[in-house]
Short mmCIF file of C-alpha atoms and ligand atoms in Angstrom, two decimals:
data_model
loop_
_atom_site.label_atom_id
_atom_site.label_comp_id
_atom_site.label_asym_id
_atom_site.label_seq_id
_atom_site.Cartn_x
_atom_site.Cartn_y
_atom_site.Cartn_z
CA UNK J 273 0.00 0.00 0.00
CA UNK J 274 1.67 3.63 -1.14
CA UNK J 275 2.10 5.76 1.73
CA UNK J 276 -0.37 8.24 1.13
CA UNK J 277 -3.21 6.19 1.99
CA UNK J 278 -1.81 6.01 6.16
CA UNK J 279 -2.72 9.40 6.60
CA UNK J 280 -6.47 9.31 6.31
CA UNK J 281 -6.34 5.71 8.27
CA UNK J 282 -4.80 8.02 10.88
CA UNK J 283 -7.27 10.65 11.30
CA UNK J 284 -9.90 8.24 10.56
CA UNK J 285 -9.24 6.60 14.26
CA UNK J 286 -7.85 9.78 15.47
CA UNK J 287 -11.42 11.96 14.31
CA UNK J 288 -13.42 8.99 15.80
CA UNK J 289 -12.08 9.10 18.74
CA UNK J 290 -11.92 12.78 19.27
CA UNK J 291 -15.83 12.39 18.66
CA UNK J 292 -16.02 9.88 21.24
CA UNK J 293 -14.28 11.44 24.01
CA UNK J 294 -16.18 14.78 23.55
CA UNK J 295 -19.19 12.56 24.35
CA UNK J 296 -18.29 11.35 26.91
CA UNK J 297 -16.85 14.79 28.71
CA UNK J 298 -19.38 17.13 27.69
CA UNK J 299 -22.72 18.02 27.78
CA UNK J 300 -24.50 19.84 25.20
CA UNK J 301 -25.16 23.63 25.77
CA UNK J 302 -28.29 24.20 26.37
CA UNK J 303 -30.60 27.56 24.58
CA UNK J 304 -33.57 26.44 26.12
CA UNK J 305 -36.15 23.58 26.90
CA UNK J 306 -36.03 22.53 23.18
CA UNK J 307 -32.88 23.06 21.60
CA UNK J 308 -29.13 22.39 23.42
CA UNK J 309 -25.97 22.75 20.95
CA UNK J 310 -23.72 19.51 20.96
CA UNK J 311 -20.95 19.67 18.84
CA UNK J 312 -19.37 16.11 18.49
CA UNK J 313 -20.31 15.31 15.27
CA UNK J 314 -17.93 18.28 14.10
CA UNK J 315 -14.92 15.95 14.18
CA UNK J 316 -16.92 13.57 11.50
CA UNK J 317 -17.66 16.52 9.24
CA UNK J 318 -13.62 17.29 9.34
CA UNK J 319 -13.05 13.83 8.28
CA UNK J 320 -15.55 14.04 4.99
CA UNK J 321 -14.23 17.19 3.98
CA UNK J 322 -10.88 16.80 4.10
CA UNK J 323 -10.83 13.14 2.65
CA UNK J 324 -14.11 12.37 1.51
CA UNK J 325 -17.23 9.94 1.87
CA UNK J 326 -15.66 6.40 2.89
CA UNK J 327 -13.39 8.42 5.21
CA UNK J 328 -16.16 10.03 6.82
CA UNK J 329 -18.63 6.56 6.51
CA UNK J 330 -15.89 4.79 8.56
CA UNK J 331 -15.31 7.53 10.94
CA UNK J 332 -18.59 7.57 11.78
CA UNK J 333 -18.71 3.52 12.31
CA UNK J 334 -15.79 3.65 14.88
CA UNK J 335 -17.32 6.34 16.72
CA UNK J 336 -20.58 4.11 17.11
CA UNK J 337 -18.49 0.48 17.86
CA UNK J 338 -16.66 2.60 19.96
CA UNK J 339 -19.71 3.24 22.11
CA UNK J 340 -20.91 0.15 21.86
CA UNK J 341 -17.59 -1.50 23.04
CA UNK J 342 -17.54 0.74 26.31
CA UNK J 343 -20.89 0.55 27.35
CA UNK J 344 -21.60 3.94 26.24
CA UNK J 345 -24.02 2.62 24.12
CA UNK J 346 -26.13 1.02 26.86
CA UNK J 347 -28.90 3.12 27.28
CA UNK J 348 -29.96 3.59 23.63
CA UNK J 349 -29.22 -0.37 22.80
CA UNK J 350 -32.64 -2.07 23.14
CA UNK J 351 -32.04 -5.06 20.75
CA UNK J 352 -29.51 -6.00 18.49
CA UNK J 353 -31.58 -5.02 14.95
CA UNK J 354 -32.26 -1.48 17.00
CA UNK J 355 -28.79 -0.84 18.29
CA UNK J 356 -26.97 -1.90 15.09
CA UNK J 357 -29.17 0.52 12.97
CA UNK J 358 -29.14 3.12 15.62
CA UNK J 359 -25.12 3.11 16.42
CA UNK J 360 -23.76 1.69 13.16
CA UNK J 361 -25.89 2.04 10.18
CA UNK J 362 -26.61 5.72 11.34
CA UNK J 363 -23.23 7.09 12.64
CA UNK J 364 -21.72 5.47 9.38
CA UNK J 365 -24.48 7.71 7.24
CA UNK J 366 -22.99 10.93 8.73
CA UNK J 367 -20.13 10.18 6.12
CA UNK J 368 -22.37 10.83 3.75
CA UNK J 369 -21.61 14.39 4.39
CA UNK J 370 -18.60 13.67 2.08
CA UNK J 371 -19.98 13.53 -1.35
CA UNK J 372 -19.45 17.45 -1.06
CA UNK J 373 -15.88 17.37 -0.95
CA UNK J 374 -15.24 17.81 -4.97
CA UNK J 375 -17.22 20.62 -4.83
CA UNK J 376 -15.68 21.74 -1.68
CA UNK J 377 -11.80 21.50 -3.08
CA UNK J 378 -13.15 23.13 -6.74
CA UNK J 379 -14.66 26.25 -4.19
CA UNK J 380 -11.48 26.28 -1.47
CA UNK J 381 -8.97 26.26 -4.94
CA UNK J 382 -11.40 29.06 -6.40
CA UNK J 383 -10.81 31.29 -3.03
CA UNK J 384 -14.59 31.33 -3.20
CA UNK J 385 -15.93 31.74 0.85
CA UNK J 386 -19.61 31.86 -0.22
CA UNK J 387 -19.63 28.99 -2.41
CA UNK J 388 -17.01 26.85 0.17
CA UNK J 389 -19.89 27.51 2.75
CA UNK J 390 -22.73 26.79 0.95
CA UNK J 391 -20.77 23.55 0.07
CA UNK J 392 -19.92 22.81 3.72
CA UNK J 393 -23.55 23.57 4.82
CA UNK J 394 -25.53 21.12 2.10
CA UNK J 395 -23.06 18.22 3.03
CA UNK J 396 -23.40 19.24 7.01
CA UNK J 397 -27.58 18.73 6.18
CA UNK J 398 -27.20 15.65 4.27
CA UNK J 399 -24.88 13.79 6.65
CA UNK J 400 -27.14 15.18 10.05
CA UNK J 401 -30.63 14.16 8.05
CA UNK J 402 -28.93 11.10 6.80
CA UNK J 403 -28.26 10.13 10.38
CA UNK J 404 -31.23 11.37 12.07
CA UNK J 405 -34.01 9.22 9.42
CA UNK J 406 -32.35 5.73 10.70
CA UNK J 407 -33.48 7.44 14.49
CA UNK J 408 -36.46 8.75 13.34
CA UNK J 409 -37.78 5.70 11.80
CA UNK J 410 -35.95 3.54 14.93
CA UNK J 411 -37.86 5.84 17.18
CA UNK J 412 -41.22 4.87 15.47
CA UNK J 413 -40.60 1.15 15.40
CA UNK J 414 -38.18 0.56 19.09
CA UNK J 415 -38.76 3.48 20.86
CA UNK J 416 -43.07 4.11 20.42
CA UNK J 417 -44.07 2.76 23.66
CA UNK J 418 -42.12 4.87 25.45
CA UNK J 419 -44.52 8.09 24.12
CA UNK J 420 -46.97 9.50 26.47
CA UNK J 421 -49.99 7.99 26.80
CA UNK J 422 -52.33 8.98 23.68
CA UNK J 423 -49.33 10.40 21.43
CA UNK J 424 -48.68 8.99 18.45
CA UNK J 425 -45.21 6.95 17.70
CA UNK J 426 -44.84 9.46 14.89
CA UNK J 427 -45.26 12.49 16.59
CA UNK J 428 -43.55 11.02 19.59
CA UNK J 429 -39.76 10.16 17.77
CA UNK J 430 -40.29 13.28 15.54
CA UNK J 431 -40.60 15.53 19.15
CA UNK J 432 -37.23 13.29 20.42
CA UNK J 433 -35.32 13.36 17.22
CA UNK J 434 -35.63 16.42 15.28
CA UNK J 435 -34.97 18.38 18.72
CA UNK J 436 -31.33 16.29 18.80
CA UNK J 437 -31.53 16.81 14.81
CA UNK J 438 -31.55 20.88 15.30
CA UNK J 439 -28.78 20.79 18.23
CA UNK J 440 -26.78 19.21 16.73
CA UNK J 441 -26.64 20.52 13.23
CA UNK J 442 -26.45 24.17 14.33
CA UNK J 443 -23.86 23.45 16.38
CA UNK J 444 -21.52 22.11 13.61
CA UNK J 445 -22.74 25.09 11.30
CA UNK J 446 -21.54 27.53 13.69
CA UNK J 447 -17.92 25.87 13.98
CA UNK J 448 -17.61 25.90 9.94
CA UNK J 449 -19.01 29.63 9.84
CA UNK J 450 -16.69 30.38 12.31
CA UNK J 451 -15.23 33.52 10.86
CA UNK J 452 -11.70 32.80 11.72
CA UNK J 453 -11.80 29.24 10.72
CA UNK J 454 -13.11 28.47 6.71
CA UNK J 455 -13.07 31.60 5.91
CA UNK J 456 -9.99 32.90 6.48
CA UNK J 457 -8.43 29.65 5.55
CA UNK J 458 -9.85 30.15 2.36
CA UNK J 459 -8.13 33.15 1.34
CA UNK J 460 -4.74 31.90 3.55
CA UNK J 461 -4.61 28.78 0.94
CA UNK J 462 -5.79 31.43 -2.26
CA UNK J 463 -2.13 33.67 -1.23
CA UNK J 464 0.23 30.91 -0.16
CA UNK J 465 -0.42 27.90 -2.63
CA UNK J 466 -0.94 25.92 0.38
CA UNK J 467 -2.56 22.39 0.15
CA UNK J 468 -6.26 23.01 0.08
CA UNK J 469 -6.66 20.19 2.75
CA UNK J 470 -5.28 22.31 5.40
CA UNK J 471 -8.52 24.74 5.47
CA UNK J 472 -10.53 22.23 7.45
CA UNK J 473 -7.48 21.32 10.30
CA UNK J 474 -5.27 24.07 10.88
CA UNK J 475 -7.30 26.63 12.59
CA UNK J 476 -6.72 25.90 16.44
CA UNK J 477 -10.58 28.02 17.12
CA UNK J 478 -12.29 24.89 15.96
CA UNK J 479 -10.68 23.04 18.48
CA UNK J 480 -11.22 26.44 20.57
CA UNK J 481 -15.07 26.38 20.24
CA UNK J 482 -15.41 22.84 21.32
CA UNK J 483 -13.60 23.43 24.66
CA UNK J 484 -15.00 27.06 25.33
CA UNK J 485 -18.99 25.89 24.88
CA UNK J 486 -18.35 22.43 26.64
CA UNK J 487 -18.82 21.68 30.55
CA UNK J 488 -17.39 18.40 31.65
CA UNK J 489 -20.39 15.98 32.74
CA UNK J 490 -19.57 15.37 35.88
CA UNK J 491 -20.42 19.05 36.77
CA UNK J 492 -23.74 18.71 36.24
C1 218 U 546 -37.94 8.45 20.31
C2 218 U 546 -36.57 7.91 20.34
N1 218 U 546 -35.93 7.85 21.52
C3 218 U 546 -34.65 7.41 21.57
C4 218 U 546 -34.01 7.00 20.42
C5 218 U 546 -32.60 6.51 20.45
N2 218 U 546 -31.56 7.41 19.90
C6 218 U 546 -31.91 8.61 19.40
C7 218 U 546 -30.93 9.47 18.89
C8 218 U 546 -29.59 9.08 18.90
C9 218 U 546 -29.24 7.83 19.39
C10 218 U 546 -27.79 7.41 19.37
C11 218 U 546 -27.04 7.90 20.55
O1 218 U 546 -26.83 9.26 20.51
C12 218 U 546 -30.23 6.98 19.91
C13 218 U 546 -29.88 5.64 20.46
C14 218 U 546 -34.72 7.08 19.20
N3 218 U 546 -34.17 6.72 18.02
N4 218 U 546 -35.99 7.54 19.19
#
């Protein structure tokens, strides 16, 4: 195998894990009884961007065996058809995020900010909607006798779901819109020649904004 195929296997486990670990040590931020920002599926985006849709696909599948594995898993795993759609067939879908990242390079090379985050927000949609069908529809089937007496399955995983849906997809928008991160990458790679794939890495604020909106668990 040439050597240029390690370095996505690296940040394959290294993204996943990142992902995993904010899980575990944070809680989302909370903007009120219906909507709390949680931004761990920010290190899967980073994955499809920079190296595309099986990178992100198998990002995304770590991150779920890795909950699985440590027990993380154990309070969404009801049976084994539920928990493998809900923790592998959906955190693998997130990847899908990737089938942006032609357009994506074609926008970053073009120094185009609009048009890199327009790019960046349709795959952020697709991967978060991808993901959050396998729970909606797991939600209606598994989850439907948990709704409150007289509520409809439907109506009951849409409440659960789309709520998780909206946290955590405006949380990831707001680290790509970031001004300091994409967008003044962009025009950083446009003046030095650099290697497009550094506009989605080397900007320490999106590491920043993780650790500045996070409080560890065990505080609360
Ligand atoms: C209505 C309902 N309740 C719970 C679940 C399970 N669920 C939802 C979203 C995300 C995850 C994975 C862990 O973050 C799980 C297990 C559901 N699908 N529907």
């Amino acid at each position: 195998m040439s050597k240029t195929n390690i370095r996505p296997m690296i940040e394959v486990a290294l993204f996943a894990t990142i992902a995993y670990i904010l899980d575990l040590v944070t809680q989302p931020m909370s903007l009120g009884p219906w909507i709390s920002l949680s931004f761990k599926m920010v290190p899967i985006f980073l994955l499809s961007f920079r190296w595309g849709l099986k990178a992100g696909a198998m990002g995304g599948l770590i991150w779920g065996l890795l909950q699985v594995v440590t027990g993380q898993a154990a309070g969404g795993w009801l049976t084994l058809t539920q928990g493998f759609l809900e923790y592998f067939v959906a955190f693998s879908l997130i990847g899908i995020s990737g089938v942006v990242k032609p357009a994506l390079d074609k926008a970053i090379k073009q120094g185009n900010k609009v048009k890199s985050l327009m790019v960046i927000t349709e795959g952020i949609l697709l991967g978060s909607f991808a993901r959050y069908l396998i729970h909606f529809i797991a939600g209606v089937i598994f989850w439907g006798s948990y709704a409150p007496k007289g509520q409809s399955p439907y109506l009951y995983s849409f409440i659960v779901n789309s709520s998780s849906f909206l946290g955590e997809t405006l949380a990831s928008l707001i680290v790509f819109f970031d001004p300091t991160t994409i967008p003044r990458q962009v025009t950083k790679i446009r003046k030095n020649k650099r290697n497009h794939r550094t506009v989605l890495i080397d900007s320490p604020m999106v590491f920043l904004v993780f650790i500045t909106y996070y409080d560890t668990k065990s505080d609360g």
